[in-house]
Structures are given as structure tokens and as C-alpha cells.
PDB file of C-alpha atoms and ligand atoms in Angstrom:
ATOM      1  CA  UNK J  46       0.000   0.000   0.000  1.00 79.00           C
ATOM      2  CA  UNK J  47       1.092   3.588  -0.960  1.00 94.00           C
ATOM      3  CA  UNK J  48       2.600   5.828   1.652  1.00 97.00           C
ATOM      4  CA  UNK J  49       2.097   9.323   2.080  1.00 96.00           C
ATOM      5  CA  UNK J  50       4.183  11.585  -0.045  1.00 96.00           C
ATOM      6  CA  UNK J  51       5.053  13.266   3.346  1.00 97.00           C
ATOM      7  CA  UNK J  52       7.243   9.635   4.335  1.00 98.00           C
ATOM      8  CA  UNK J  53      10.432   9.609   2.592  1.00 98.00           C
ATOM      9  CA  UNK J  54      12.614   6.228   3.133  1.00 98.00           C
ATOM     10  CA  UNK J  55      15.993   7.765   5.386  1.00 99.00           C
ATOM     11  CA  UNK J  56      19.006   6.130   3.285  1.00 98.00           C
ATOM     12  CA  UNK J  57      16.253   4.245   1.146  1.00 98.00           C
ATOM     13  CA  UNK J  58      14.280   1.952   4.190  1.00 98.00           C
ATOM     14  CA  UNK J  59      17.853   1.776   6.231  1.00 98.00           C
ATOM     15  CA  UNK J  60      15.838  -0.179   8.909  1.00 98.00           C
ATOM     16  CA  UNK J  61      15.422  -3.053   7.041  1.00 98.00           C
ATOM     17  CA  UNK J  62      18.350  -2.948   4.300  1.00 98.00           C
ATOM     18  CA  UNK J  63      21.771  -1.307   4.088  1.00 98.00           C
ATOM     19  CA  UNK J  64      21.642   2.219   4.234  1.00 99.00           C
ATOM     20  CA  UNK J  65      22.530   4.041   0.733  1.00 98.00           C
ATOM     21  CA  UNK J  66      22.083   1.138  -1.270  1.00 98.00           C
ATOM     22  CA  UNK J  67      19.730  -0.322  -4.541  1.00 98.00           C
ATOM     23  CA  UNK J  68      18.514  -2.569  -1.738  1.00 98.00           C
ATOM     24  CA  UNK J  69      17.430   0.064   0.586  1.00 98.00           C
ATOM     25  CA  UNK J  70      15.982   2.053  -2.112  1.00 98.00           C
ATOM     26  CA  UNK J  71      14.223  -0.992  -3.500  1.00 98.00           C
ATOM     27  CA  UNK J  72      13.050  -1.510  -0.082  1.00 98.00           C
ATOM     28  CA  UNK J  73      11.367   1.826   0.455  1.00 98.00           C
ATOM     29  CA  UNK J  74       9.714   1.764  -2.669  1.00 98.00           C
ATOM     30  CA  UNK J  75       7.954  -2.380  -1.573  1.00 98.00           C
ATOM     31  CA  UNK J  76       7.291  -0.515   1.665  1.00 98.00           C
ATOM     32  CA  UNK J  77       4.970   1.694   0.075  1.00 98.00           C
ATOM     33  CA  UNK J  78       7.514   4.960   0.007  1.00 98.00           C
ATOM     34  CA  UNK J  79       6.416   7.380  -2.405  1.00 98.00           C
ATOM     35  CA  UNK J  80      10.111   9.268  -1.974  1.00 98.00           C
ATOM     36  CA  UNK J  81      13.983   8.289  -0.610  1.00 98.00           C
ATOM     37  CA  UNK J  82      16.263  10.511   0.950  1.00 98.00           C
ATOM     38  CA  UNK J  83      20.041   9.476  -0.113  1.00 99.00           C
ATOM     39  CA  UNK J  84      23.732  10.820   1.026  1.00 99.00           C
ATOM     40  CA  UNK J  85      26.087  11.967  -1.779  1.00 99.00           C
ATOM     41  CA  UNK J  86      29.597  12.140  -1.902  1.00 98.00           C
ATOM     42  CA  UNK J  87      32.315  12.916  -4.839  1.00 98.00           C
ATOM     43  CA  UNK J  88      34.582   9.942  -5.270  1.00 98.00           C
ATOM     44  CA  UNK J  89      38.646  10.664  -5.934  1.00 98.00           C
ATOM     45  CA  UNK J  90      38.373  10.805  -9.664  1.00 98.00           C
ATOM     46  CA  UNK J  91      34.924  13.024  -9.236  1.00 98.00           C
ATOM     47  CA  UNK J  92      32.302  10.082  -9.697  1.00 98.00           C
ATOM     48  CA  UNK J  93      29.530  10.678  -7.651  1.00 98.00           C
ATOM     49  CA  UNK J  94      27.900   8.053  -5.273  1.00 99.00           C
ATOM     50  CA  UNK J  95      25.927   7.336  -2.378  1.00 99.00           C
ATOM     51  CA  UNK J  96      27.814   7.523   1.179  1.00 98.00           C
ATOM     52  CA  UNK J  97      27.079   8.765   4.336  1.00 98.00           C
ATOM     53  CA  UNK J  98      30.053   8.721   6.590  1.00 98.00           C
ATOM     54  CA  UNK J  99      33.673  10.745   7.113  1.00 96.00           C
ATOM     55  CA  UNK J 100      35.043   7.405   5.862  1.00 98.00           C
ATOM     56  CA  UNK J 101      34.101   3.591   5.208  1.00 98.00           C
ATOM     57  CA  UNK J 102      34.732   2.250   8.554  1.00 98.00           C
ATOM     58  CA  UNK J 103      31.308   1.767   9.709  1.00 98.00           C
ATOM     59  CA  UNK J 104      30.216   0.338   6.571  1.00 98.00           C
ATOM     60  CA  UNK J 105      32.476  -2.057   4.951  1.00 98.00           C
ATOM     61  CA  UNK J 106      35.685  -1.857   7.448  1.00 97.00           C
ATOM     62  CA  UNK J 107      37.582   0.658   5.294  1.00 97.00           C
ATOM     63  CA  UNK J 108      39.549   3.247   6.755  1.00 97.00           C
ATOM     64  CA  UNK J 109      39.401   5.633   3.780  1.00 97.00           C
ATOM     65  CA  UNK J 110      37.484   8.292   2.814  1.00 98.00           C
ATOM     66  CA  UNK J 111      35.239   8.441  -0.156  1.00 98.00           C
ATOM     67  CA  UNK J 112      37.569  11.397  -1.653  1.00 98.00           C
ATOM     68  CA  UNK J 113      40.027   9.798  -1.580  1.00 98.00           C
ATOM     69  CA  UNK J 114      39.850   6.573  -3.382  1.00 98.00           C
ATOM     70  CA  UNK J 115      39.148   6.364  -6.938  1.00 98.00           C
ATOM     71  CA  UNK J 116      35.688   4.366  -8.243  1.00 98.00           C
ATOM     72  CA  UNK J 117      36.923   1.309  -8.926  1.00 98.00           C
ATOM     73  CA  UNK J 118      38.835   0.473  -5.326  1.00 98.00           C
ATOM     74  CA  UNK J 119      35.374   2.378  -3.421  1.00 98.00           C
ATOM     75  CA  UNK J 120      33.256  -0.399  -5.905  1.00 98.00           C
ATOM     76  CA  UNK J 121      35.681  -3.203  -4.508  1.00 98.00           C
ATOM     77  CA  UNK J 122      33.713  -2.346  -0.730  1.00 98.00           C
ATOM     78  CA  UNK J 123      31.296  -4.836   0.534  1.00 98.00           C
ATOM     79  CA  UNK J 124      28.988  -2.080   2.199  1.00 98.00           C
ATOM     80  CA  UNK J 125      26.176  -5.054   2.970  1.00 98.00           C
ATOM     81  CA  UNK J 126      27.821  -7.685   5.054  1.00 98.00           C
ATOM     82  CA  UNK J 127      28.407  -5.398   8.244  1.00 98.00           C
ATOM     83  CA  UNK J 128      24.400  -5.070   8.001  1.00 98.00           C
ATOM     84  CA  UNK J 129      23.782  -8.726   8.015  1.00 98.00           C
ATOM     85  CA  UNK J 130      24.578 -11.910   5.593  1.00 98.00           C
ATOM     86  CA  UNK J 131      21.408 -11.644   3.390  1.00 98.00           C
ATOM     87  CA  UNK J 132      23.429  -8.408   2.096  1.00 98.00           C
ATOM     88  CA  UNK J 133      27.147  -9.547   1.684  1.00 98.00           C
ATOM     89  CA  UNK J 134      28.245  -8.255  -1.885  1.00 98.00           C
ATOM     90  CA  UNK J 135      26.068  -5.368  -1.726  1.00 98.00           C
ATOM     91  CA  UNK J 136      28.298  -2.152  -3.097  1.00 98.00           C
ATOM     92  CA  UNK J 137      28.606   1.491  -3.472  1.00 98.00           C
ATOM     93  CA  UNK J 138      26.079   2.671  -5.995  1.00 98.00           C
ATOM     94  CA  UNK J 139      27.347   5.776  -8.354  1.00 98.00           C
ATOM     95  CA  UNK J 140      24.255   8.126  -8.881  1.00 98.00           C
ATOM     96  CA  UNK J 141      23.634   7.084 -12.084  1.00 98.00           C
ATOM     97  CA  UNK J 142      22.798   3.731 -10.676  1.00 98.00           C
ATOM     98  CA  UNK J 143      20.645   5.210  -8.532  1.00 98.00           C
ATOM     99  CA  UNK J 144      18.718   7.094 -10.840  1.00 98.00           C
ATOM    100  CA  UNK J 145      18.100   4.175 -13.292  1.00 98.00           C
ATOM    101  CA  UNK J 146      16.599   2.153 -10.118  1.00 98.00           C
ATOM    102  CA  UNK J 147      14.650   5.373  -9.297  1.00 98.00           C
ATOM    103  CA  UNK J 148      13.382   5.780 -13.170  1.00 98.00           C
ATOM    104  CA  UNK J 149      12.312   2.023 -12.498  1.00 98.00           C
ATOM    105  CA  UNK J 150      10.366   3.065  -9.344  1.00 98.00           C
ATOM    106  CA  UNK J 151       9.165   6.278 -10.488  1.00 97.00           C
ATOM    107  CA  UNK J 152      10.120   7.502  -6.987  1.00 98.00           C
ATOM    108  CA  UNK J 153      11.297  10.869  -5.700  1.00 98.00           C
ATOM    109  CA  UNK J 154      14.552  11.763  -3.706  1.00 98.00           C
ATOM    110  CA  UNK J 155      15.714  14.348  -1.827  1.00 98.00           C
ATOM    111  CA  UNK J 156      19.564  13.910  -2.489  1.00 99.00           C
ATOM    112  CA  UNK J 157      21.750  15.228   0.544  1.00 99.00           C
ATOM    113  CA  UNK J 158      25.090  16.732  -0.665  1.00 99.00           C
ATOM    114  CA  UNK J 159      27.223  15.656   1.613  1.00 98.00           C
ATOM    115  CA  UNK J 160      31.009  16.250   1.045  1.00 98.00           C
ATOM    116  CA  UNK J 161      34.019  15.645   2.424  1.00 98.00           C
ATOM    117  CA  UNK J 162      35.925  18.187   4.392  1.00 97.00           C
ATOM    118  CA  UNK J 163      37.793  20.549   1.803  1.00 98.00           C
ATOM    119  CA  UNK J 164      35.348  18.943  -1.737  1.00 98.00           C
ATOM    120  CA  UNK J 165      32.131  20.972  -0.251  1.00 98.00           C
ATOM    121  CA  UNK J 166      31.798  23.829  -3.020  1.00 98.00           C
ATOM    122  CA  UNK J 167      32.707  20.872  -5.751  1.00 98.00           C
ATOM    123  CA  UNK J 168      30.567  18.616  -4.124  1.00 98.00           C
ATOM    124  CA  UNK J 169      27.954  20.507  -4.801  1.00 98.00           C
ATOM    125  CA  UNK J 170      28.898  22.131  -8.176  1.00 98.00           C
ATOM    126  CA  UNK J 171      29.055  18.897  -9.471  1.00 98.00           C
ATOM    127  CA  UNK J 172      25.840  17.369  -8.334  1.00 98.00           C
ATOM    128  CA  UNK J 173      23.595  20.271  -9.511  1.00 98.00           C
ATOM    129  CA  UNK J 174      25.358  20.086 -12.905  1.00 98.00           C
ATOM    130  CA  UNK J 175      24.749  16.356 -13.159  1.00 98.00           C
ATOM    131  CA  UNK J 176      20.961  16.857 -12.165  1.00 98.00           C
ATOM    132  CA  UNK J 177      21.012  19.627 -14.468  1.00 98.00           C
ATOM    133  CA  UNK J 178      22.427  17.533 -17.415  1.00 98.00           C
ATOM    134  CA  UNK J 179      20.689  13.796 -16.475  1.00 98.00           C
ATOM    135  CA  UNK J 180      17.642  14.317 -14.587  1.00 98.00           C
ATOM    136  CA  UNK J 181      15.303  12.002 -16.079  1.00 96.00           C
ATOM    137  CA  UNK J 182      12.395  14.374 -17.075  1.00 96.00           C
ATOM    138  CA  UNK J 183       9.749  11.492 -16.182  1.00 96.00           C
ATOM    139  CA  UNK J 184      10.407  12.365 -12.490  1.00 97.00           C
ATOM    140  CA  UNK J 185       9.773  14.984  -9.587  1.00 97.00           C
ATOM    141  CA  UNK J 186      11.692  17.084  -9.255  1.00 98.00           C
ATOM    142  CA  UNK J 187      14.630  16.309  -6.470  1.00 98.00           C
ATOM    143  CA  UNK J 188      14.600  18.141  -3.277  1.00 98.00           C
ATOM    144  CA  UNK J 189      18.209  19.236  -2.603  1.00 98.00           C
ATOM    145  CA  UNK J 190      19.445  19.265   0.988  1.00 98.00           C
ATOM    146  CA  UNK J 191      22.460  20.048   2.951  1.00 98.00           C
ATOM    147  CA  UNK J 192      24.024  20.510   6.330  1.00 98.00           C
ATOM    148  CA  UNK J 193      27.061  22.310   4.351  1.00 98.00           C
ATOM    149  CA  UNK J 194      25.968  26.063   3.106  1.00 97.00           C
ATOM    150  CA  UNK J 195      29.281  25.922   0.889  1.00 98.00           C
ATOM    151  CA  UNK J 196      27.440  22.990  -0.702  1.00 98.00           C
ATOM    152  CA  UNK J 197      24.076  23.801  -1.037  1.00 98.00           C
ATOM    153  CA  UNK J 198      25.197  27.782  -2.534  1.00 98.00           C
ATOM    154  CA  UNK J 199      27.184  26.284  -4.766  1.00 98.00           C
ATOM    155  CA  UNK J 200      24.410  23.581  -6.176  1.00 98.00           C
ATOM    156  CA  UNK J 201      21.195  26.946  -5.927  1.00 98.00           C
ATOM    157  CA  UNK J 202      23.543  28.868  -7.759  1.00 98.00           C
ATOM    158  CA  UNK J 203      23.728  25.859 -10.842  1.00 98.00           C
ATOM    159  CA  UNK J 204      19.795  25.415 -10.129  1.00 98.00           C
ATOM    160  CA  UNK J 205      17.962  28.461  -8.898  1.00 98.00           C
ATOM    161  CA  UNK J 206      14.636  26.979 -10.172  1.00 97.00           C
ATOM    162  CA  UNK J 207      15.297  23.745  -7.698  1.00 98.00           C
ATOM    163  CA  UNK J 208      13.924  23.075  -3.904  1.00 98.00           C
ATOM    164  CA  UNK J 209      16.926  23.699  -1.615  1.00 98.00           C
ATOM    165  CA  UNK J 210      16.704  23.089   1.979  1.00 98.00           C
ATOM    166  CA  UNK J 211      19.511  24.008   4.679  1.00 98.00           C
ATOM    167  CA  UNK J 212      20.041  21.135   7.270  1.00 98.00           C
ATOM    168  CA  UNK J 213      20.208  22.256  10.792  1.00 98.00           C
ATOM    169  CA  UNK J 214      21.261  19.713  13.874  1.00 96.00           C
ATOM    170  CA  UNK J 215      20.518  22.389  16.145  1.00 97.00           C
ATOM    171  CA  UNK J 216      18.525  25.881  15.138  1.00 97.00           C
ATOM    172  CA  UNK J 217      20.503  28.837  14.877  1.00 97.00           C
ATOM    173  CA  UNK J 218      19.153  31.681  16.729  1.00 96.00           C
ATOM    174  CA  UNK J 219      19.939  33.569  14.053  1.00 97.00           C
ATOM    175  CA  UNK J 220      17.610  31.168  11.930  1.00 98.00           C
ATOM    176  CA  UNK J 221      15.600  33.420   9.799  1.00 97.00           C
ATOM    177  CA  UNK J 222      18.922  34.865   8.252  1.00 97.00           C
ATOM    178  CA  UNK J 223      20.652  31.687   7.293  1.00 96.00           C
ATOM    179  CA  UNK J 224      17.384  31.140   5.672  1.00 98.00           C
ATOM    180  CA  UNK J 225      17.550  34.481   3.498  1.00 97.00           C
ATOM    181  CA  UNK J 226      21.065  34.571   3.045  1.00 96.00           C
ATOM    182  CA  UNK J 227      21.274  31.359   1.282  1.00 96.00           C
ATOM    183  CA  UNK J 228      18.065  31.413  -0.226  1.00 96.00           C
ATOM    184  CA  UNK J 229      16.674  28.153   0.896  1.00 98.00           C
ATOM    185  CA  UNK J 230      13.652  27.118  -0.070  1.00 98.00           C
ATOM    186  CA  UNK J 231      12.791  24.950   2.946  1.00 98.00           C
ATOM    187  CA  UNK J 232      13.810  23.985   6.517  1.00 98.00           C
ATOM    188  CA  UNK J 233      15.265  20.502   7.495  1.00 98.00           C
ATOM    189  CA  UNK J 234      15.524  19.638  10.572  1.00 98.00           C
ATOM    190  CA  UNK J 235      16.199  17.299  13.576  1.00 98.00           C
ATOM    191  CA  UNK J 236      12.782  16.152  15.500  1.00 98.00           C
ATOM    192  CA  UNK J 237      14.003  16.104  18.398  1.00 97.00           C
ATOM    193  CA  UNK J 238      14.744  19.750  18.211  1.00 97.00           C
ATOM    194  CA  UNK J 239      11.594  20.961  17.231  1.00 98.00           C
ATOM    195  CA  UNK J 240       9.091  22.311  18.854  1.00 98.00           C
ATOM    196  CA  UNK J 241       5.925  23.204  18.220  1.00 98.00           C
ATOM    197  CA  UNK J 242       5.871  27.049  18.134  1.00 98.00           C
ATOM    198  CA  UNK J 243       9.215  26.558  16.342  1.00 98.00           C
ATOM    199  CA  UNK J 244       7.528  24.989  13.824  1.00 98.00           C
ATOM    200  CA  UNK J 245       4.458  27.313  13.444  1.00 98.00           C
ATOM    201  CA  UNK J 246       7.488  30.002  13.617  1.00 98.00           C
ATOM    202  CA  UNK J 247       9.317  28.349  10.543  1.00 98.00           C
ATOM    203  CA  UNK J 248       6.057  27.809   8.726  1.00 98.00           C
ATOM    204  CA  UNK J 249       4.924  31.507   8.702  1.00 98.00           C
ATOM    205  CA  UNK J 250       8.040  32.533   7.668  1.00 97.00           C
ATOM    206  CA  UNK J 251       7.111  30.664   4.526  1.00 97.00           C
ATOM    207  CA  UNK J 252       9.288  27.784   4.741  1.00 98.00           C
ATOM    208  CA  UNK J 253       8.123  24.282   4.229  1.00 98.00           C
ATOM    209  CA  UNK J 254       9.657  21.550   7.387  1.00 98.00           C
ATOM    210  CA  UNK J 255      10.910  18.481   6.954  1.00 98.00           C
ATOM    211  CA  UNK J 256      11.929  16.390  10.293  1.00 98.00           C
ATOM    212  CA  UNK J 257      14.718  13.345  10.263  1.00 98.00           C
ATOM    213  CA  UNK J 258      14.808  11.166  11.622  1.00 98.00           C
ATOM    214  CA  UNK J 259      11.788   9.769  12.746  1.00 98.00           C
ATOM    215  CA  UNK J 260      11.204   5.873  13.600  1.00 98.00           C
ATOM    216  CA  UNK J 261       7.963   6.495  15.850  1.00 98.00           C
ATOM    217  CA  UNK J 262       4.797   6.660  14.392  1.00 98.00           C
ATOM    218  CA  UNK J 263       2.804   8.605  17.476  1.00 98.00           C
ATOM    219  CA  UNK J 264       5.479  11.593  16.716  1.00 98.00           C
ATOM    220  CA  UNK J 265       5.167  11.412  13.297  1.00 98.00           C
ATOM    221  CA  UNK J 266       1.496  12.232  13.783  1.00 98.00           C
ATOM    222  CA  UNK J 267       2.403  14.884  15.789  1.00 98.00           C
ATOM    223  CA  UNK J 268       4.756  16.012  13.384  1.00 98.00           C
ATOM    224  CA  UNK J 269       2.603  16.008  10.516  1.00 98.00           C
ATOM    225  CA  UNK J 270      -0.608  17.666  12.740  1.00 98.00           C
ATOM    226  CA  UNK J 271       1.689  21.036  13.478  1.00 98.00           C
ATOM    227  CA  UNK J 272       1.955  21.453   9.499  1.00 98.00           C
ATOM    228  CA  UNK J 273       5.562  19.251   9.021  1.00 98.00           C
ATOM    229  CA  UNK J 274       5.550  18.561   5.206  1.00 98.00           C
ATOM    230  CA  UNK J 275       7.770  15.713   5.634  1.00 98.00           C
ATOM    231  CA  UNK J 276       9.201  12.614   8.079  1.00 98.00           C
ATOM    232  CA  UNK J 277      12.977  10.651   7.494  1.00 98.00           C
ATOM    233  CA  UNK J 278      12.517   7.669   8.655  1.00 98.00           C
ATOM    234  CA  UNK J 279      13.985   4.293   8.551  1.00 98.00           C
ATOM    235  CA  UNK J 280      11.232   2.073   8.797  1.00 98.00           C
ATOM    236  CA  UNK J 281       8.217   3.149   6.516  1.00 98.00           C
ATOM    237  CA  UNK J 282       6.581   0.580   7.167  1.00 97.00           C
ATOM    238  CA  UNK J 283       5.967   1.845  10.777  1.00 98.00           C
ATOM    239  CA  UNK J 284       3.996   5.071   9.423  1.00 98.00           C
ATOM    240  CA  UNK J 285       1.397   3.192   7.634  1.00 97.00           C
ATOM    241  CA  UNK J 286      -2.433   5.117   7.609  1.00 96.00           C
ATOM    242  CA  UNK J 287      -0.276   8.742   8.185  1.00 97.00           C
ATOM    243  CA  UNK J 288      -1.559  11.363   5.581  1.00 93.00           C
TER     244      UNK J 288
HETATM  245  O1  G3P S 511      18.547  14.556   5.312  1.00 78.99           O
HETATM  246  C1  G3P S 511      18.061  14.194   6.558  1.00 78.99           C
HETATM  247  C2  G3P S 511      19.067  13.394   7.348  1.00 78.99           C
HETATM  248  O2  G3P S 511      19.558  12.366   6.534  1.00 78.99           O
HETATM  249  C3  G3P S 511      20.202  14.223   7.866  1.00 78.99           C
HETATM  250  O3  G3P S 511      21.074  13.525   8.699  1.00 78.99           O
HETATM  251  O4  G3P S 511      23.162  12.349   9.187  1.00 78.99           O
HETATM  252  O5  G3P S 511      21.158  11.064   8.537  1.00 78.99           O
HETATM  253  O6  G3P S 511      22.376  12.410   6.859  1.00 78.99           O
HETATM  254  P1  G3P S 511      21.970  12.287   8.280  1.00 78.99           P
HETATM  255 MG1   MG S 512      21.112  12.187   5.093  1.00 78.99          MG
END
């Protein structure tokens, strides 16, 4: 059964499959997700793929970062096994992977540019030109995201006409003018840091709010009931009936 379009699959469904992978993003979509939110990273010889971390240690016991190592060693990583043996031989997929298993699903993303330390102006030069140049026209829009403002002025200023949203861990006091300095078209931000007149606050200002990551359905509700236009969340599956 279809999700609502507010429930967007954190790392594809990372609950129940490797995070960043074609099997996490397959997962979502058999879990009834209607979009995926995915981590993006510029490899060593400018490839991009999906990654979340500062390196691969977490993931597939590789003390290296993504910038570092050129496509074909980062395609070498087993990014599934450390998840559990149904995944073993699970890898890295490049973005243009991703979008052919996306075309497939006829889902929507919100990509996160997410570079490493020193690549974040690159980072996200080069994915805004590659969604300028590839985006396959049979699908929404993306939603482009960021916790970097290097990154996410450097991908508005390639796509103007896009939905960019500034990431915030914790809210800035100064909130409203990180908004208007960079542009962004919409908030993103941690649930457990939001609060209700925040929200309402946020919302007036004219800025759509999206809350990661949520894996409980009662605050989801909640969420969505004070006007939040979107939940990350892990397991979709949990959020079943939410409109
Ligand atoms: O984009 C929402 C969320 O993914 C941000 O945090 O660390 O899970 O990428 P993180
Ligand atoms: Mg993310």
C-alpha cells in the first residue's frame, strides 16, 4: 500500500536494508515509500555516489574516505555484510545507478550533498550540474538538501529553479537569516529539536519543514498535525495510515 508523499525512506528503508544502497531504495519503494532521501559524496576521480560517513569504517571496514579513493577500489567495498549476511556483496552505488533504479520506481529523492571536508563547493557544483544535465524528465523534481551552506550555494547557484533546503542539527538563533542569506527554499531539521511554536514560527516565515529522523509513528502524527511537510525515517513501514 502507498505511503504518504510526506514519508520519505531515510538512506532508502535503512531499517530493514543497508543504508545508501539499490537494496534500501528498493526496499522503500515495496514498503509503500512514495520518496527516498540518499547521502552523496564525490569519489577521488569526481564520480559521484551514495555515502554517508567521514570514511568507510562503519560500513564495509575501510579506513578511507570516499575522496580519496578512486571508483573502482570504493566499488571493490562490501557495504552489505556489516548489516547482516542476506546483504554480503552489496556495493557502493554511483548516482547514475541510482537514478536508473529510481526511473524504475518512479520515486522521488531528496539527495543530501554531503562532502568531504575541503570537496564541499565541488561537491555541490558537481551534483547540480549532473541533475542539471541527467535528470530524467519522467520524475519529480529532487529536493536538494544540505548541512554544508558551501554545498548547497554552490548547487542553488547551478539550479535556482530547484527546492533547496539548509540542514540544521541544532537551530541557529539567528535562523531566519541563514534562511535568506542562502536562499533556501525549505527547513530541514532534527525532531528532536523541534518544537511546536518553532515549527508554526518556521512555517509563517514561509518555509516548508521536513523532520529526520523519525522511527515512531505517534510523533510522526504529531509532526505532521503542526503542518511538518515531511518525516525521514527508517522504517516506513511503521507510518502506515499517516496522511
Ligand atoms: O537529510 C536528513 C538526514 O539524513 C540528515 O542527517 O546524518 O542522517 O544524513 P543524516
Ligand atoms: Mg542524510
Amino acid at each position: 500500500m502507498a505511503l504518504s508523499s510526506k514519508i520519505f525512506g531515510h538512506r532508502g528503508a535503512s531499517g530493514h536494508a543497508p543504508e545508501n544502497t539499490l537494496s534500501a531504495i528498493a526496499k522503500a519503494a515495496e514498503l509503500g515509500c512514495k520518496w527516498v532521501e540518499v547521502d552523496l559524496k564525490l569519489t577521488a576521480d569526481g564520480v559521484i555516489v551514495l555515502s554517508h560517513d567521514d570514511d568507510f569504517s562503519r560500513t564495509a571496514n575501510a579506513e578511507r574516505t570516499c575522496s580519496e579513493t578512486p571508483l573502482y577500489m570504493i566499488k571493490a567495498l562490501d557495504v552489505g555484510r556489516w548489516f547482516s549476511d542476506e546483504f554480503i556483496g552489496e556495493t557502493v552505488p554511483t548516482v547514475s545507478e541510482f537514478l536508473s533504479l529510481l526511473t524504475v520506481l518512479n520515486m522521488g529523492v531528496n539527495l543530501e550533498l554531503k562532502p568531504d571536508k575541503g570537496f564541499e563547493q565541488e561537491t555541490g557544483r558537481k551534483i547540480a550540474e549532473y541533475v542539471r544535465d541527467n535528470w530524467p524528465s519522467q520524475l519529480p523534481s529532487p529536493i536538494i538538501s544540505s548541512f554544508d551552506r558551501d554545498a548547497l550555494a554552490a548547487s542553488h547557484e547551478v539550479l535556482p529553479r530547484v527546492e533547496h533546503a539548509i540542514l540544521w542539527e541544532d537551530i541557529p538563533s539567528n535562523w531566519q537569516d541563514e534562511v535568506e542569506s542562502l536562499k533556501a527554499d525549505a527547513i530541514h531539521v532534527d525532531s528532536d529539536k523541534l518544537t511546536e511554536t518553532q515549527c508554526k514560527a518556521f512555517i509563517d516565515s514561509g518555509s516548508p519543514v521536513r523532520c529526520y529522523t523519525v522511527n515512531d509513528k505517534d510523533r510522526a502524527a504529531e509532526l505532521i498535525s503542526w503542518g511538518v511537510d515531511g518525516i525521514f525515517t527508517d522504517y516506513p513501514d511503521r507510518m502506515k495510515g499517516l496522511k
